[in-house]
Amino acid sequence: MKIAVIGAGSTYTPELAEGLILESQVLGLQELYLHDINSERLQIVGGLVERMVRAQGSPFQVRQTLDRVEAVAGADFVITQIRVGGQEARALDTRICLEERIIGQETTGPVGFAKAMRTIPVLLDICADIRTYAPQAFLINFTNPAGMITEAVLKHGGVKAIGLCNIPFGLKSAVAKECGVSPQEIELDYVGLNHLSWVRRIYVSGEDCTAELLKKQAEKPANIPGLAFDPDFSRALGMWPNSYLNYFYLQDEMLAHLKEQPKTRAEVVKELEAQLLDQYKDPQLSSKPKELEKRGGAHYSSAAVSLIRDIHLNSGRRHIVNVRNNGALTDLPPDAVVEVTSVVDAQGAKPLSVGRLEAQIRGLIQHVKAYEELTVEAAVTRNYHTALLALATHPLTTSVNKAKRILDRFNAAHNLQLVKA
Ligand code: G6P
């Protein structure tokens, strides 16, 4: 097996390497290609990955390359984890939104829109490489906003693709920890979109434990402010909401909280990354440093490696992933990408049927999906008016005038090459 990681200069990569080392035999992994456009970061992160692999008896070869085609050619899996514009763009976009008194968050709201507009063309370029040099490969996408990126790839990329997020895996692990069982014994009835999902029922070793587990507050990922919901609201909702739903359910409180912070999350992460990269340079270091847990992406390696394993083994096991809806959620278009439980085998991931959505979640899912659909269209056509409509459609946009100002500022800052047709 050959795996290519695009965006391997990410400080998260050692976590992925750790998971691949653990499962290398089951996977039959022979070559891990690490690609990035930033040679310095690739060398630092790649150097640590090489030492990690060597320390475990070199179960596979690690190769660093600045040439994307070399990384992709003949790969069985291509993992994409890129950040177009880096943390600087994330910080700038967040500040623009906060100045307009709109929630600024990397995936949720206009910052996610800006990231999608910058990133989708690059992902579609990567798809062109995969079509030419590794047509059999699966693209496993971690790049945010993961749902929209996966939708763009499945609609326009012409490759086999699955979108992955660490949150469902993290939720399973948290429930397992709470109940003192292994994550394999947990079954979640999980529905929604990436970063907009709910756990409707929780089964522990086949037994429905939803009522007692709902009384507990879910552990928040490191990157989300831990504001709690009112217990009566939680009871009325009757489901376990993804932490990102705080931005919708507590919009005022979250905005006030974000505005109070001296630094945006992007600025915090930038500092954290500088420290991590310094540690990674140490030639004595040959394992993932503990500090990496301060990033929001905990469990991302387990999610990726177990998904790759189950495709490779044609296992038919269930994973919560981002896939083409194909009628699983009857309230959404068939070509919309949704985050639901799917059966994974050598063909990819097939969503299990969900049917109609409960009234308390139906509207928000449809609303955000409409925004996502328009954003994907705008990213592909570069049509200014479609882009404006997308931003104006997002539920966190409180005024179309703000949407236009934000769009024009994004356009000026990043040269989004929008055309007024
Ligand atoms: C969560 C999300 C990821 C996101 C990460 C951000 O884990 O599921 O999609 O990339 O947080 O973490 P960061 O440390 O960059 O704020």
Short mmCIF file of C-alpha atoms and ligand atoms in Angstrom, two decimals:
data_model
loop_
_atom_site.label_atom_id
_atom_site.label_comp_id
_atom_site.label_asym_id
_atom_site.label_seq_id
_atom_site.Cartn_x
_atom_site.Cartn_y
_atom_site.Cartn_z
CA MET A 1 0.00 0.00 0.00
CA LYS A 2 1.09 3.53 -0.77
CA ILE A 3 -0.39 6.46 1.12
CA ALA A 4 0.17 10.09 0.12
CA VAL A 5 -0.38 12.93 2.56
CA ILE A 6 -0.97 16.30 0.91
CA GLY A 7 -0.30 19.10 3.39
CA ALA A 8 2.08 16.91 5.37
CA GLY A 9 3.81 19.99 6.81
CA SER A 10 0.83 20.22 9.17
CA THR A 11 1.81 19.91 12.81
CA TYR A 12 -0.89 17.21 13.07
CA THR A 13 1.06 14.80 10.82
CA PRO A 14 3.00 13.04 13.65
CA GLU A 15 -0.38 11.98 15.07
CA LEU A 16 -1.30 10.40 11.76
CA ALA A 17 2.13 8.74 11.60
CA GLU A 18 1.59 7.26 15.05
CA GLY A 19 -1.67 5.62 13.91
CA LEU A 20 -0.13 4.35 10.68
CA ILE A 21 2.79 2.80 12.56
CA LEU A 22 0.37 0.97 14.88
CA GLU A 23 -1.66 -0.46 11.99
CA SER A 24 1.07 -0.76 9.35
CA GLN A 25 1.01 -4.55 9.27
CA VAL A 26 -2.76 -4.87 8.90
CA LEU A 27 -2.66 -2.22 6.17
CA GLY A 28 0.33 -3.77 4.40
CA LEU A 29 1.69 -0.23 4.28
CA GLN A 30 4.90 0.02 2.27
CA GLU A 31 5.31 3.68 1.44
CA LEU A 32 4.20 6.90 3.06
CA TYR A 33 4.72 9.95 0.83
CA LEU A 34 4.70 13.30 2.59
CA HIS A 35 4.04 16.30 0.37
CA ASP A 36 3.88 20.00 1.15
CA ILE A 37 4.50 23.24 -0.71
CA ASN A 38 6.46 24.62 2.26
CA SER A 39 9.85 22.92 2.15
CA GLU A 40 10.94 24.07 5.60
CA ARG A 41 7.86 22.69 7.34
CA LEU A 42 7.99 19.50 5.30
CA GLN A 43 11.59 18.94 6.40
CA ILE A 44 10.84 19.56 10.08
CA VAL A 45 7.64 17.52 10.28
CA GLY A 46 8.92 14.87 7.85
CA GLY A 47 12.11 14.57 9.88
CA LEU A 48 10.15 13.75 13.03
CA VAL A 49 7.94 11.27 11.16
CA GLU A 50 11.04 9.54 9.80
CA ARG A 51 12.50 9.26 13.31
CA MET A 52 9.16 7.95 14.67
CA VAL A 53 9.04 5.27 11.99
CA ARG A 54 12.72 4.35 12.47
CA ALA A 55 12.24 4.10 16.25
CA GLN A 56 9.59 1.45 15.62
CA GLY A 57 11.83 -0.68 13.39
CA SER A 58 10.97 1.02 10.05
CA PRO A 59 7.78 -0.91 9.21
CA PHE A 60 7.44 1.23 6.04
CA GLN A 61 9.38 3.76 3.95
CA VAL A 62 8.84 7.49 4.44
CA ARG A 63 9.50 9.79 1.50
CA GLN A 64 9.33 13.57 1.49
CA THR A 65 8.58 15.40 -1.73
CA LEU A 66 7.70 18.88 -2.96
CA ASP A 67 6.37 17.31 -6.15
CA ARG A 68 2.66 16.55 -5.73
CA VAL A 69 2.52 14.25 -8.74
CA GLU A 70 5.33 12.13 -7.31
CA ALA A 71 3.38 11.84 -4.04
CA VAL A 72 0.07 10.97 -5.71
CA ALA A 73 1.28 8.66 -8.49
CA GLY A 74 0.13 5.10 -7.87
CA ALA A 75 -1.14 5.87 -4.37
CA ASP A 76 -3.95 3.78 -2.88
CA PHE A 77 -5.02 6.55 -0.53
CA VAL A 78 -4.48 10.30 -0.76
CA ILE A 79 -5.08 12.16 2.48
CA THR A 80 -5.68 15.89 2.05
CA GLN A 81 -5.08 18.16 5.03
CA ILE A 82 -4.16 21.49 3.49
CA ARG A 83 -4.70 25.02 4.77
CA VAL A 84 -4.67 27.45 1.87
CA GLY A 85 -3.52 30.83 3.20
CA GLY A 86 -2.28 29.38 6.48
CA GLN A 87 -3.23 30.56 9.96
CA GLU A 88 -2.71 34.17 8.78
CA ALA A 89 -5.74 33.95 6.49
CA ARG A 90 -7.75 32.25 9.24
CA ALA A 91 -6.88 35.09 11.65
CA LEU A 92 -7.63 37.82 9.14
CA ASP A 93 -11.00 36.33 8.16
CA THR A 94 -11.94 35.90 11.82
CA ARG A 95 -11.08 39.53 12.62
CA ILE A 96 -13.09 40.80 9.61
CA CYS A 97 -16.16 38.93 10.86
CA LEU A 98 -15.76 39.98 14.49
CA GLU A 99 -15.45 43.63 13.41
CA GLU A 100 -18.82 43.19 11.70
CA ARG A 101 -20.21 41.55 14.87
CA ILE A 102 -20.62 38.19 13.14
CA ILE A 103 -19.27 34.95 14.56
CA GLY A 104 -15.76 34.32 13.26
CA GLN A 105 -14.98 30.62 13.34
CA GLU A 106 -12.79 28.57 11.04
CA THR A 107 -15.58 26.38 9.64
CA THR A 108 -18.86 27.83 10.87
CA GLY A 109 -20.11 31.00 9.19
CA PRO A 110 -18.30 33.38 6.84
CA VAL A 111 -14.77 32.31 7.84
CA GLY A 112 -15.61 28.80 6.65
CA PHE A 113 -17.00 30.35 3.47
CA ALA A 114 -13.73 32.20 2.80
CA LYS A 115 -11.73 29.04 3.46
CA ALA A 116 -13.95 27.06 1.09
CA MET A 117 -13.55 29.71 -1.64
CA ARG A 118 -9.74 29.54 -1.35
CA THR A 119 -9.52 25.78 -0.93
CA ILE A 120 -11.99 24.17 -3.35
CA PRO A 121 -10.00 25.11 -6.51
CA VAL A 122 -6.84 23.59 -4.99
CA LEU A 123 -8.67 20.39 -4.01
CA LEU A 124 -10.08 20.12 -7.53
CA ASP A 125 -6.52 20.44 -8.85
CA ILE A 126 -5.44 17.59 -6.58
CA CYS A 127 -8.37 15.57 -7.95
CA ALA A 128 -7.05 16.16 -11.48
CA ASP A 129 -3.71 14.66 -10.39
CA ILE A 130 -5.49 11.69 -8.83
CA ARG A 131 -7.57 11.11 -11.98
CA THR A 132 -4.39 11.08 -14.07
CA TYR A 133 -1.84 9.38 -11.83
CA ALA A 134 -3.80 7.29 -9.32
CA PRO A 135 -7.34 6.76 -10.66
CA GLN A 136 -7.88 3.84 -8.28
CA ALA A 137 -7.06 5.93 -5.20
CA PHE A 138 -9.45 6.98 -2.47
CA LEU A 139 -9.21 10.60 -1.45
CA ILE A 140 -9.67 10.94 2.31
CA ASN A 141 -10.36 14.57 3.02
CA PHE A 142 -9.67 16.26 6.34
CA THR A 143 -9.37 19.73 4.89
CA ASN A 144 -11.85 22.16 6.36
CA PRO A 145 -14.63 23.01 5.90
CA ALA A 146 -14.67 19.25 5.42
CA GLY A 147 -18.34 18.85 4.44
CA MET A 148 -18.26 21.49 1.70
CA ILE A 149 -14.85 20.40 0.42
CA THR A 150 -16.08 16.81 0.15
CA GLU A 151 -19.26 17.97 -1.61
CA ALA A 152 -17.19 19.95 -4.13
CA VAL A 153 -14.91 16.96 -4.73
CA LEU A 154 -17.80 14.52 -5.17
CA LYS A 155 -19.69 16.87 -7.49
CA HIS A 156 -16.76 18.11 -9.56
CA GLY A 157 -13.61 16.09 -8.80
CA GLY A 158 -14.31 12.78 -10.51
CA VAL A 159 -12.54 10.71 -7.84
CA LYS A 160 -13.60 8.35 -5.06
CA ALA A 161 -13.71 10.47 -1.93
CA ILE A 162 -14.76 10.32 1.71
CA GLY A 163 -14.74 13.28 4.09
CA LEU A 164 -13.60 12.70 7.60
CA CYS A 165 -13.85 14.59 10.87
CA ASN A 166 -12.42 13.76 14.27
CA ILE A 167 -15.57 14.80 16.15
CA PRO A 168 -17.69 11.62 15.69
CA PHE A 169 -14.74 9.47 16.70
CA GLY A 170 -14.10 11.74 19.68
CA LEU A 171 -17.74 11.53 20.74
CA LYS A 172 -17.64 7.74 20.61
CA SER A 173 -14.47 7.67 22.65
CA ALA A 174 -15.94 10.08 25.21
CA VAL A 175 -19.08 7.95 25.63
CA ALA A 176 -16.96 4.80 25.86
CA LYS A 177 -14.80 6.41 28.57
CA GLU A 178 -17.89 7.51 30.48
CA CYS A 179 -19.34 3.98 30.36
CA GLY A 180 -16.04 2.15 30.92
CA VAL A 181 -16.26 0.17 27.65
CA SER A 182 -14.28 0.19 24.40
CA PRO A 183 -15.39 2.51 21.56
CA GLN A 184 -16.29 -0.57 19.47
CA GLU A 185 -19.16 -1.24 21.87
CA ILE A 186 -20.70 2.16 21.26
CA GLU A 187 -23.23 2.70 18.49
CA LEU A 188 -24.37 6.25 17.82
CA ASP A 189 -27.51 7.18 15.93
CA TYR A 190 -25.80 10.24 14.46
CA VAL A 191 -27.17 12.62 11.87
CA GLY A 192 -26.39 15.93 10.21
CA LEU A 193 -23.65 17.76 8.37
CA ASN A 194 -20.02 18.25 9.24
CA HIS A 195 -19.83 20.43 12.38
CA LEU A 196 -23.65 20.54 12.41
CA SER A 197 -24.71 17.18 13.77
CA TRP A 198 -26.66 15.57 16.55
CA VAL A 199 -26.50 12.22 18.32
CA ARG A 200 -30.10 11.06 18.51
CA ARG A 201 -29.58 7.78 20.35
CA ILE A 202 -26.65 6.18 22.12
CA TYR A 203 -26.35 2.41 22.39
CA VAL A 204 -23.82 0.84 24.76
CA SER A 205 -23.26 -2.84 24.01
CA GLY A 206 -26.61 -2.84 22.23
CA GLU A 207 -28.52 -1.22 25.11
CA ASP A 208 -30.18 2.19 24.66
CA CYS A 209 -28.49 4.46 27.24
CA THR A 210 -29.53 7.77 25.66
CA ALA A 211 -31.55 9.17 28.57
CA GLU A 212 -28.85 8.82 31.22
CA LEU A 213 -26.03 9.94 28.93
CA LEU A 214 -27.90 13.05 27.81
CA LYS A 215 -27.78 14.34 31.37
CA LYS A 216 -24.02 14.71 31.03
CA GLN A 217 -22.44 17.57 29.12
CA ALA A 218 -20.21 16.41 26.27
CA GLU A 219 -16.52 17.20 26.58
CA LYS A 220 -15.74 20.16 24.31
CA PRO A 221 -12.86 19.96 21.81
CA ALA A 222 -9.87 22.15 22.69
CA ASN A 223 -10.83 24.80 20.13
CA ILE A 224 -14.43 25.47 21.18
CA PRO A 225 -15.29 27.74 24.13
CA GLY A 226 -17.00 25.56 26.73
CA LEU A 227 -20.29 27.44 27.21
CA ALA A 228 -22.98 25.06 28.48
CA PHE A 229 -26.58 24.80 27.32
CA ASP A 230 -29.46 25.43 29.65
CA PRO A 231 -30.49 22.02 31.07
CA ASP A 232 -34.14 22.58 30.12
CA PHE A 233 -33.11 23.25 26.55
CA SER A 234 -30.96 20.10 26.51
CA ARG A 235 -33.91 18.13 27.82
CA ALA A 236 -36.30 19.60 25.27
CA LEU A 237 -33.88 18.93 22.42
CA GLY A 238 -33.49 15.32 23.52
CA MET A 239 -30.30 14.84 21.49
CA TRP A 240 -26.59 15.35 22.04
CA PRO A 241 -25.53 18.34 19.90
CA ASN A 242 -22.10 18.65 18.28
CA SER A 243 -20.13 21.35 20.14
CA TYR A 244 -20.13 23.48 16.99
CA LEU A 245 -23.88 23.94 17.48
CA ASN A 246 -22.98 26.34 20.29
CA TYR A 247 -22.41 28.90 17.55
CA PHE A 248 -26.09 28.59 16.54
CA TYR A 249 -27.79 27.82 19.85
CA LEU A 250 -25.82 30.43 21.81
CA GLN A 251 -25.09 32.88 19.04
CA ASP A 252 -25.10 36.04 21.20
CA GLU A 253 -23.08 34.50 24.02
CA MET A 254 -20.53 32.97 21.67
CA LEU A 255 -20.11 36.22 19.74
CA ALA A 256 -19.60 38.14 23.00
CA HIS A 257 -17.10 35.52 24.16
CA LEU A 258 -15.14 35.61 20.88
CA LYS A 259 -15.02 39.40 20.91
CA GLU A 260 -13.66 39.41 24.47
CA GLN A 261 -10.69 37.19 23.63
CA PRO A 262 -7.38 39.03 23.26
CA LYS A 263 -6.34 36.55 20.56
CA THR A 264 -8.32 34.68 17.94
CA ARG A 265 -8.06 30.89 17.86
CA ALA A 266 -5.88 31.24 14.74
CA GLU A 267 -3.41 33.40 16.65
CA VAL A 268 -3.34 30.94 19.55
CA VAL A 269 -2.78 28.05 17.13
CA LYS A 270 -0.01 29.97 15.34
CA GLU A 271 1.92 30.28 18.61
CA LEU A 272 1.24 26.67 19.47
CA GLU A 273 2.48 25.58 16.06
CA ALA A 274 5.69 27.58 16.44
CA GLN A 275 6.35 25.80 19.75
CA LEU A 276 5.50 22.41 18.26
CA LEU A 277 7.76 22.94 15.25
CA ASP A 278 10.60 23.89 17.60
CA GLN A 279 10.09 20.63 19.47
CA TYR A 280 9.84 18.65 16.22
CA LYS A 281 13.31 19.95 15.22
CA ASP A 282 14.93 18.14 18.15
CA PRO A 283 16.85 15.19 16.64
CA GLN A 284 16.34 13.27 19.90
CA LEU A 285 12.55 13.43 19.61
CA SER A 286 11.04 10.30 18.06
CA SER A 287 7.44 10.34 19.30
CA LYS A 288 4.45 12.67 19.18
CA PRO A 289 4.77 15.39 21.85
CA LYS A 290 1.97 15.74 24.42
CA GLU A 291 1.46 19.43 23.51
CA LEU A 292 -0.16 18.38 20.23
CA GLU A 293 -3.27 17.58 22.27
CA LYS A 294 -3.86 21.34 22.64
CA ARG A 295 -5.03 21.36 19.01
CA GLY A 296 -8.69 20.65 18.26
CA GLY A 297 -8.05 17.62 16.05
CA ALA A 298 -7.59 14.91 18.69
CA HIS A 299 -8.47 11.40 17.40
CA TYR A 300 -7.96 12.41 13.79
CA SER A 301 -5.36 9.70 13.31
CA SER A 302 -7.58 6.95 14.73
CA ALA A 303 -10.45 8.08 12.52
CA ALA A 304 -8.29 8.06 9.36
CA VAL A 305 -6.42 4.85 10.03
CA SER A 306 -9.49 2.82 10.98
CA LEU A 307 -11.32 4.07 7.88
CA ILE A 308 -8.41 3.15 5.59
CA ARG A 309 -8.15 -0.24 7.31
CA ASP A 310 -11.84 -1.02 6.77
CA ILE A 311 -11.71 -0.04 3.09
CA HIS A 312 -8.56 -2.15 2.67
CA LEU A 313 -10.08 -5.16 4.48
CA ASN A 314 -13.47 -4.73 2.77
CA SER A 315 -14.86 -5.09 6.30
CA GLY A 316 -18.39 -3.69 6.03
CA ARG A 317 -17.95 -1.94 9.39
CA ARG A 318 -19.73 1.27 10.26
CA HIS A 319 -18.10 4.69 10.29
CA ILE A 320 -19.54 8.16 10.65
CA VAL A 321 -18.23 9.96 7.59
CA ASN A 322 -19.06 12.63 5.04
CA VAL A 323 -20.65 11.00 2.02
CA ARG A 324 -23.08 11.70 -0.80
CA ASN A 325 -26.57 11.60 0.71
CA ASN A 326 -28.08 9.38 -2.00
CA GLY A 327 -31.50 9.52 -0.37
CA ALA A 328 -30.38 8.58 3.17
CA LEU A 329 -31.86 11.85 4.46
CA THR A 330 -35.07 12.33 2.55
CA ASP A 331 -35.20 16.02 3.53
CA LEU A 332 -32.02 16.83 1.58
CA PRO A 333 -30.98 16.62 -2.10
CA PRO A 334 -29.37 13.31 -3.15
CA ASP A 335 -26.10 14.98 -4.15
CA ALA A 336 -25.69 16.86 -0.86
CA VAL A 337 -22.85 15.65 1.34
CA VAL A 338 -24.00 14.60 4.80
CA GLU A 339 -22.24 13.30 7.91
CA VAL A 340 -23.93 10.05 8.83
CA THR A 341 -23.24 6.45 9.76
CA SER A 342 -22.13 4.57 6.67
CA VAL A 343 -21.10 1.04 5.82
CA VAL A 344 -17.49 0.95 4.70
CA ASP A 345 -16.05 -1.64 2.35
CA ALA A 346 -13.68 -1.81 -0.61
CA GLN A 347 -16.16 0.21 -2.69
CA GLY A 348 -16.15 3.11 -0.22
CA ALA A 349 -18.81 4.37 2.18
CA LYS A 350 -22.57 3.90 1.76
CA PRO A 351 -24.83 5.92 4.06
CA LEU A 352 -27.43 4.05 6.08
CA SER A 353 -30.97 5.25 5.64
CA VAL A 354 -32.07 7.98 8.06
CA GLY A 355 -35.43 9.03 6.60
CA ARG A 356 -37.10 12.26 7.69
CA LEU A 357 -35.56 14.58 10.26
CA GLU A 358 -37.18 15.74 13.49
CA ALA A 359 -38.64 19.26 13.34
CA GLN A 360 -36.14 20.62 15.89
CA ILE A 361 -33.17 19.90 13.61
CA ARG A 362 -34.68 19.76 10.12
CA GLY A 363 -34.78 23.50 9.43
CA LEU A 364 -31.22 24.25 10.52
CA ILE A 365 -29.78 21.35 8.53
CA GLN A 366 -31.65 22.38 5.39
CA HIS A 367 -30.72 26.03 5.90
CA VAL A 368 -27.00 25.36 6.32
CA LYS A 369 -27.03 22.85 3.47
CA ALA A 370 -28.54 25.49 1.15
CA TYR A 371 -25.67 27.84 2.11
CA GLU A 372 -23.16 25.03 1.49
CA GLU A 373 -24.63 24.22 -1.90
CA LEU A 374 -24.39 27.88 -2.95
CA THR A 375 -20.84 28.15 -1.61
CA VAL A 376 -19.67 25.12 -3.59
CA GLU A 377 -21.29 26.59 -6.70
CA ALA A 378 -19.66 29.98 -6.08
CA ALA A 379 -16.25 28.37 -5.52
CA VAL A 380 -16.49 26.58 -8.85
CA THR A 381 -18.06 29.34 -10.97
CA ARG A 382 -16.36 32.29 -9.17
CA ASN A 383 -19.64 34.17 -9.68
CA TYR A 384 -19.81 37.19 -7.36
CA HIS A 385 -23.58 37.13 -7.02
CA THR A 386 -23.70 33.42 -6.17
CA ALA A 387 -21.02 34.08 -3.54
CA LEU A 388 -23.05 36.95 -2.10
CA LEU A 389 -26.17 34.80 -2.02
CA ALA A 390 -24.25 32.03 -0.25
CA LEU A 391 -22.97 34.36 2.48
CA ALA A 392 -26.34 36.08 2.84
CA THR A 393 -28.01 32.68 3.20
CA HIS A 394 -25.93 31.54 6.16
CA PRO A 395 -28.04 31.50 9.36
CA LEU A 396 -25.33 33.39 11.29
CA THR A 397 -25.38 36.30 8.81
CA THR A 398 -27.56 38.90 10.47
CA SER A 399 -27.74 41.39 7.59
CA VAL A 400 -27.27 41.14 3.85
CA ASN A 401 -25.39 44.45 3.98
CA LYS A 402 -22.89 42.88 6.33
CA ALA A 403 -22.67 39.88 4.01
CA LYS A 404 -21.74 42.18 1.14
CA ARG A 405 -19.18 44.13 3.17
CA ILE A 406 -17.60 40.90 4.42
CA LEU A 407 -17.52 39.44 0.91
CA ASP A 408 -15.87 42.58 -0.48
CA ARG A 409 -13.28 42.55 2.30
CA PHE A 410 -12.54 38.84 1.73
CA ASN A 411 -12.26 39.52 -1.98
CA ALA A 412 -9.84 42.40 -1.43
CA ALA A 413 -7.76 40.46 1.10
CA HIS A 414 -7.44 37.21 -0.83
CA ASN A 415 -8.12 38.17 -4.45
CA LEU A 416 -10.88 35.57 -4.73
CA GLN A 417 -11.17 36.35 -8.48
CA LEU A 418 -14.93 36.76 -8.38
CA VAL A 419 -16.65 37.84 -11.55
CA LYS A 420 -19.82 39.95 -11.76
CA ALA A 421 -21.48 38.19 -14.69
C1 G6P B 1 -11.85 20.21 15.58
C2 G6P B 1 -12.48 20.04 14.25
C3 G6P B 1 -11.51 20.13 13.14
C4 G6P B 1 -10.68 21.37 13.27
C5 G6P B 1 -10.04 21.45 14.60
C6 G6P B 1 -9.43 22.83 14.77
O1 G6P B 1 -11.21 19.08 15.92
O2 G6P B 1 -13.24 18.90 14.13
O3 G6P B 1 -12.22 20.16 11.95
O4 G6P B 1 -9.70 21.42 12.27
O5 G6P B 1 -10.95 21.27 15.62
O6 G6P B 1 -8.47 22.81 15.71
P1 G6P B 1 -7.47 24.02 15.92
O7 G6P B 1 -6.54 23.53 16.96
O8 G6P B 1 -6.84 24.30 14.58
O9 G6P B 1 -8.31 25.17 16.36
#
